[in-house]
PDB file of C-alpha atoms and ligand atoms in Angstrom:
ATOM      1  CA  MET A1486       3.381 -21.804   2.624  1.00 59.00           C
ATOM      2  CA  ASN A1487       1.656 -20.177  -0.363  1.00 69.00           C
ATOM      3  CA  THR A1488      -1.708 -20.905  -1.709  1.00 77.00           C
ATOM      4  CA  PRO A1489      -2.312 -21.561  -5.392  1.00 73.00           C
ATOM      5  CA  ALA A1490      -5.946 -19.883  -5.480  1.00 86.00           C
ATOM      6  CA  CYS A1491      -4.791 -16.553  -3.553  1.00 93.00           C
ATOM      7  CA  PRO A1492      -4.283 -13.554  -6.133  1.00 92.00           C
ATOM      8  CA  LEU A1493      -1.541 -11.965  -3.548  1.00 95.00           C
ATOM      9  CA  CYS A1494       0.382 -15.720  -3.371  1.00 93.00           C
ATOM     10  CA  CYS A1495       0.395 -15.885  -7.029  1.00 86.00           C
ATOM     11  CA  ALA A1496       0.373 -12.152  -8.182  1.00 77.00           C
ATOM     12  CA  PRO A1497      -0.091 -10.914 -11.671  1.00 80.00           C
ATOM     13  CA  PRO A1498       2.253  -8.824 -13.284  1.00 88.00           C
ATOM     14  CA  GLU A1499       2.878  -5.748 -10.915  1.00 93.00           C
ATOM     15  CA  THR A1500       4.846  -2.366 -10.508  1.00 96.00           C
ATOM     16  CA  LEU A1501       7.205  -3.991  -7.834  1.00 96.00           C
ATOM     17  CA  LEU A1502       8.355  -0.653  -5.986  1.00 97.00           C
ATOM     18  CA  TRP A1503      10.650  -3.050  -3.254  1.00 97.00           C
ATOM     19  CA  ARG A1504      10.679  -6.227  -2.196  1.00 96.00           C
ATOM     20  CA  ASP A1505      12.828  -8.292   0.435  1.00 95.00           C
ATOM     21  CA  ASP A1506      12.683 -11.715   1.829  1.00 96.00           C
ATOM     22  CA  LEU A1507       9.261 -10.806   4.191  1.00 97.00           C
ATOM     23  CA  LEU A1508       7.128  -8.426   1.919  1.00 97.00           C
ATOM     24  CA  ARG A1509       6.523  -6.540  -1.287  1.00 97.00           C
ATOM     25  CA  VAL A1510       5.260  -2.819  -2.215  1.00 98.00           C
ATOM     26  CA  ILE A1511       3.378  -2.460  -5.276  1.00 98.00           C
ATOM     27  CA  LEU A1512       1.907   0.611  -7.064  1.00 97.00           C
ATOM     28  CA  VAL A1513      -1.622  -0.221  -7.628  1.00 97.00           C
ATOM     29  CA  ASP A1514      -2.562   0.073 -11.334  1.00 93.00           C
ATOM     30  CA  ASP A1515      -5.589   2.753 -10.958  1.00 94.00           C
ATOM     31  CA  ALA A1516      -5.531   5.749 -13.040  1.00 91.00           C
ATOM     32  CA  PHE A1517      -7.416   7.880 -10.050  1.00 93.00           C
ATOM     33  CA  TYR A1518      -5.474   7.199  -7.188  1.00 96.00           C
ATOM     34  CA  GLY A1519      -1.675   7.122  -8.543  1.00 95.00           C
ATOM     35  CA  GLY A1520       0.312   6.589  -5.874  1.00 97.00           C
ATOM     36  CA  PHE A1521      -1.955   4.241  -4.094  1.00 98.00           C
ATOM     37  CA  CYS A1522       0.228   1.032  -3.023  1.00 98.00           C
ATOM     38  CA  ARG A1523       0.032  -2.130  -1.260  1.00 98.00           C
ATOM     39  CA  VAL A1524       2.586  -3.635   1.188  1.00 98.00           C
ATOM     40  CA  ILE A1525       1.941  -7.311   0.809  1.00 98.00           C
ATOM     41  CA  LEU A1526       3.332 -10.129   3.133  1.00 97.00           C
ATOM     42  CA  GLN A1527       5.067 -12.625   0.967  1.00 96.00           C
ATOM     43  CA  ARG A1528       3.488 -15.546   2.224  1.00 95.00           C
ATOM     44  CA  HIS A1529       0.069 -16.210   2.974  1.00 96.00           C
ATOM     45  CA  VAL A1530      -1.092 -15.267   6.618  1.00 96.00           C
ATOM     46  CA  PRO A1531      -4.161 -13.621   7.276  1.00 97.00           C
ATOM     47  CA  GLU A1532      -3.382 -11.659  10.334  1.00 98.00           C
ATOM     48  CA  MET A1533      -0.691  -9.203  11.837  1.00 98.00           C
ATOM     49  CA  THR A1534      -0.557 -11.444  15.225  1.00 98.00           C
ATOM     50  CA  ASP A1535       0.404 -14.455  12.778  1.00 97.00           C
ATOM     51  CA  LEU A1536       3.781 -12.644  12.239  1.00 98.00           C
ATOM     52  CA  LEU A1537       6.846 -12.958  15.155  1.00 98.00           C
ATOM     53  CA  PRO A1538       6.854  -9.366  16.742  1.00 98.00           C
ATOM     54  CA  THR A1539       9.986  -8.255  14.734  1.00 98.00           C
ATOM     55  CA  GLU A1540       8.072  -9.408  11.370  1.00 98.00           C
ATOM     56  CA  ARG A1541       5.395  -6.925  12.752  1.00 98.00           C
ATOM     57  CA  ALA A1542       7.944  -4.101  13.186  1.00 98.00           C
ATOM     58  CA  GLN A1543       9.211  -4.863   9.778  1.00 98.00           C
ATOM     59  CA  VAL A1544       5.809  -4.800   7.978  1.00 98.00           C
ATOM     60  CA  MET A1545       4.804  -1.513   9.902  1.00 98.00           C
ATOM     61  CA  ARG A1546       8.028  -0.023   9.126  1.00 98.00           C
ATOM     62  CA  ALA A1547       7.832  -0.776   5.340  1.00 98.00           C
ATOM     63  CA  VAL A1548       4.155   0.923   5.759  1.00 98.00           C
ATOM     64  CA  TYR A1549       5.280   3.880   7.303  1.00 98.00           C
ATOM     65  CA  ALA A1550       8.279   4.148   4.480  1.00 98.00           C
ATOM     66  CA  VAL A1551       5.531   4.580   1.921  1.00 98.00           C
ATOM     67  CA  GLU A1552       3.715   6.698   3.444  1.00 98.00           C
ATOM     68  CA  GLN A1553       6.589   9.034   3.992  1.00 98.00           C
ATOM     69  CA  ALA A1554       7.397   8.817   0.454  1.00 98.00           C
ATOM     70  CA  LEU A1555       4.057   9.633  -0.633  1.00 98.00           C
ATOM     71  CA  ARG A1556       3.805  12.644   1.522  1.00 98.00           C
ATOM     72  CA  GLU A1557       6.956  14.220   0.126  1.00 97.00           C
ATOM     73  CA  LEU A1558       6.441  13.213  -3.515  1.00 97.00           C
ATOM     74  CA  LEU A1559       2.463  13.909  -3.907  1.00 97.00           C
ATOM     75  CA  ARG A1560       1.599  16.145  -0.545  1.00 97.00           C
ATOM     76  CA  PRO A1561      -1.826  14.517  -0.087  1.00 98.00           C
ATOM     77  CA  ASP A1562      -4.618  16.153   2.353  1.00 98.00           C
ATOM     78  CA  LYS A1563      -4.387  12.608   3.788  1.00 98.00           C
ATOM     79  CA  ILE A1564      -2.831   9.196   3.950  1.00 98.00           C
ATOM     80  CA  ASN A1565      -5.465   6.243   4.486  1.00 98.00           C
ATOM     81  CA  LEU A1566      -4.079   3.176   5.808  1.00 98.00           C
ATOM     82  CA  ALA A1567      -6.084   0.246   5.620  1.00 98.00           C
ATOM     83  CA  SER A1568      -5.654  -3.725   6.415  1.00 98.00           C
ATOM     84  CA  LEU A1569      -8.967  -5.185   5.404  1.00 97.00           C
ATOM     85  CA  GLY A1570      -8.491  -9.239   4.205  1.00 95.00           C
ATOM     86  CA  ASN A1571     -12.263  -9.634   4.020  1.00 95.00           C
ATOM     87  CA  GLN A1572     -11.652 -10.916   0.413  1.00 93.00           C
ATOM     88  CA  VAL A1573      -8.300 -11.744   0.097  1.00 94.00           C
ATOM     89  CA  PRO A1574      -7.234 -13.169   3.573  1.00 96.00           C
ATOM     90  CA  HIS A1575      -3.492 -12.913   2.904  1.00 97.00           C
ATOM     91  CA  LEU A1576      -1.810  -9.977   4.968  1.00 98.00           C
ATOM     92  CA  HIS A1577      -1.850  -6.475   3.100  1.00 98.00           C
ATOM     93  CA  TRP A1578      -1.871  -2.832   3.619  1.00 98.00           C
ATOM     94  CA  HIS A1579      -3.184  -0.159   1.471  1.00 98.00           C
ATOM     95  CA  VAL A1580      -1.485   3.236   1.506  1.00 98.00           C
ATOM     96  CA  ILE A1581      -3.780   5.467  -0.300  1.00 98.00           C
ATOM     97  CA  PRO A1582      -2.707   9.260  -0.816  1.00 98.00           C
ATOM     98  CA  ARG A1583      -5.989  11.269  -0.569  1.00 98.00           C
ATOM     99  CA  PHE A1584      -7.084  14.403  -1.766  1.00 97.00           C
ATOM    100  CA  LYS A1585     -10.139  16.553  -0.737  1.00 97.00           C
ATOM    101  CA  ASP A1586     -10.760  16.821  -4.882  1.00 96.00           C
ATOM    102  CA  ASP A1587     -10.544  13.051  -5.315  1.00 97.00           C
ATOM    103  CA  ALA A1588     -13.696  11.079  -6.561  1.00 96.00           C
ATOM    104  CA  HIS A1589     -14.248   9.718  -2.846  1.00 97.00           C
ATOM    105  CA  PHE A1590     -13.048  12.088  -0.226  1.00 97.00           C
ATOM    106  CA  PRO A1591     -14.144  12.338   2.561  1.00 98.00           C
ATOM    107  CA  ASP A1592     -15.323   8.646   2.336  1.00 98.00           C
ATOM    108  CA  PRO A1593     -13.161   5.347   1.870  1.00 97.00           C
ATOM    109  CA  ILE A1594     -11.869   5.089  -1.931  1.00 97.00           C
ATOM    110  CA  TRP A1595     -14.418   1.944  -1.671  1.00 96.00           C
ATOM    111  CA  ALA A1596     -17.321   3.929  -1.086  1.00 96.00           C
ATOM    112  CA  ALA A1597     -19.858   5.458  -3.984  1.00 96.00           C
ATOM    113  CA  ALA A1598     -17.769   8.105  -5.916  1.00 96.00           C
ATOM    114  CA  ARG A1599     -19.156  11.633  -4.728  1.00 96.00           C
ATOM    115  CA  ARG A1600     -17.480  13.269  -8.154  1.00 96.00           C
ATOM    116  CA  SER A1601     -15.769  12.540 -11.328  1.00 95.00           C
ATOM    117  CA  THR A1602     -11.849  13.594 -11.560  1.00 94.00           C
ATOM    118  CA  PRO A1603      -9.435  13.405 -13.826  1.00 92.00           C
ATOM    119  CA  ALA A1604      -6.558  11.013 -13.298  1.00 93.00           C
ATOM    120  CA  ARG A1605      -3.833  11.363 -11.118  1.00 93.00           C
ATOM    121  CA  ALA A1606      -0.501  10.226 -12.303  1.00 91.00           C
ATOM    122  CA  VAL A1607       2.430   9.297 -10.053  1.00 95.00           C
ATOM    123  CA  ASP A1608       6.486   9.195 -11.290  1.00 96.00           C
ATOM    124  CA  ALA A1609       6.810   4.915 -10.256  1.00 96.00           C
ATOM    125  CA  GLU A1610      10.790   5.717 -10.438  1.00 97.00           C
ATOM    126  CA  ALA A1611      10.794   8.687  -8.097  1.00 98.00           C
ATOM    127  CA  LEU A1612       8.304   6.766  -5.769  1.00 98.00           C
ATOM    128  CA  ARG A1613      10.478   3.561  -6.001  1.00 98.00           C
ATOM    129  CA  SER A1614      13.637   5.694  -4.946  1.00 98.00           C
ATOM    130  CA  ALA A1615      12.024   7.433  -2.206  1.00 97.00           C
ATOM    131  CA  ILE A1616      10.843   4.384  -0.449  1.00 98.00           C
ATOM    132  CA  GLY A1617      14.014   2.851  -0.979  1.00 96.00           C
ATOM    133  CA  LYS A1618      15.699   5.545   0.749  1.00 96.00           C
ATOM    134  CA  HIS A1619      13.392   5.470   4.155  1.00 95.00           C
ATOM    135  CA  LEU A1620      13.919   1.678   4.394  1.00 94.00           C
ATOM    136  CA  ALA A1621      17.725   1.770   3.452  1.00 90.00           C
ATOM    137  CA  SER A1622      17.770   4.594   6.794  1.00 79.00           C
ATOM    138  CA  PRO A1623      17.867   3.251  10.455  1.00 73.00           C
TER     139      PRO A1623
HETATM  140 ZN1   ZN B1151      -1.992 -15.726  -0.472  1.00 63.01          ZN
END
């Protein structure tokens, strides 16, 4: 069951990298954090424990596929995984490539910026392809 007021149920136009019946992976539109992805459940539930165990495993498999694809393409210094949902209680995971010279490192990207940085682009097609490859393999 979807909730009309929820921005993740009624998604605005977004750059879709992967989707199946359970979840979708989108590229977040953030010029300074190219490669920042979200894994979003297709239905409105707030917590991982609202899912069946097989669904939980499927969600994490997608999170790990995105992480692996980002590591291969961007070679970040660190990957940040976060599932907060305090503002939007619709299950989603942030998968964020981090670099020692990014605006917030070593703080979370939601902290106050420590420095200004140039934009960091990502090749969305290459990322889509790499995520697909990881999700297709057993
Ligand atoms: Zn929702």
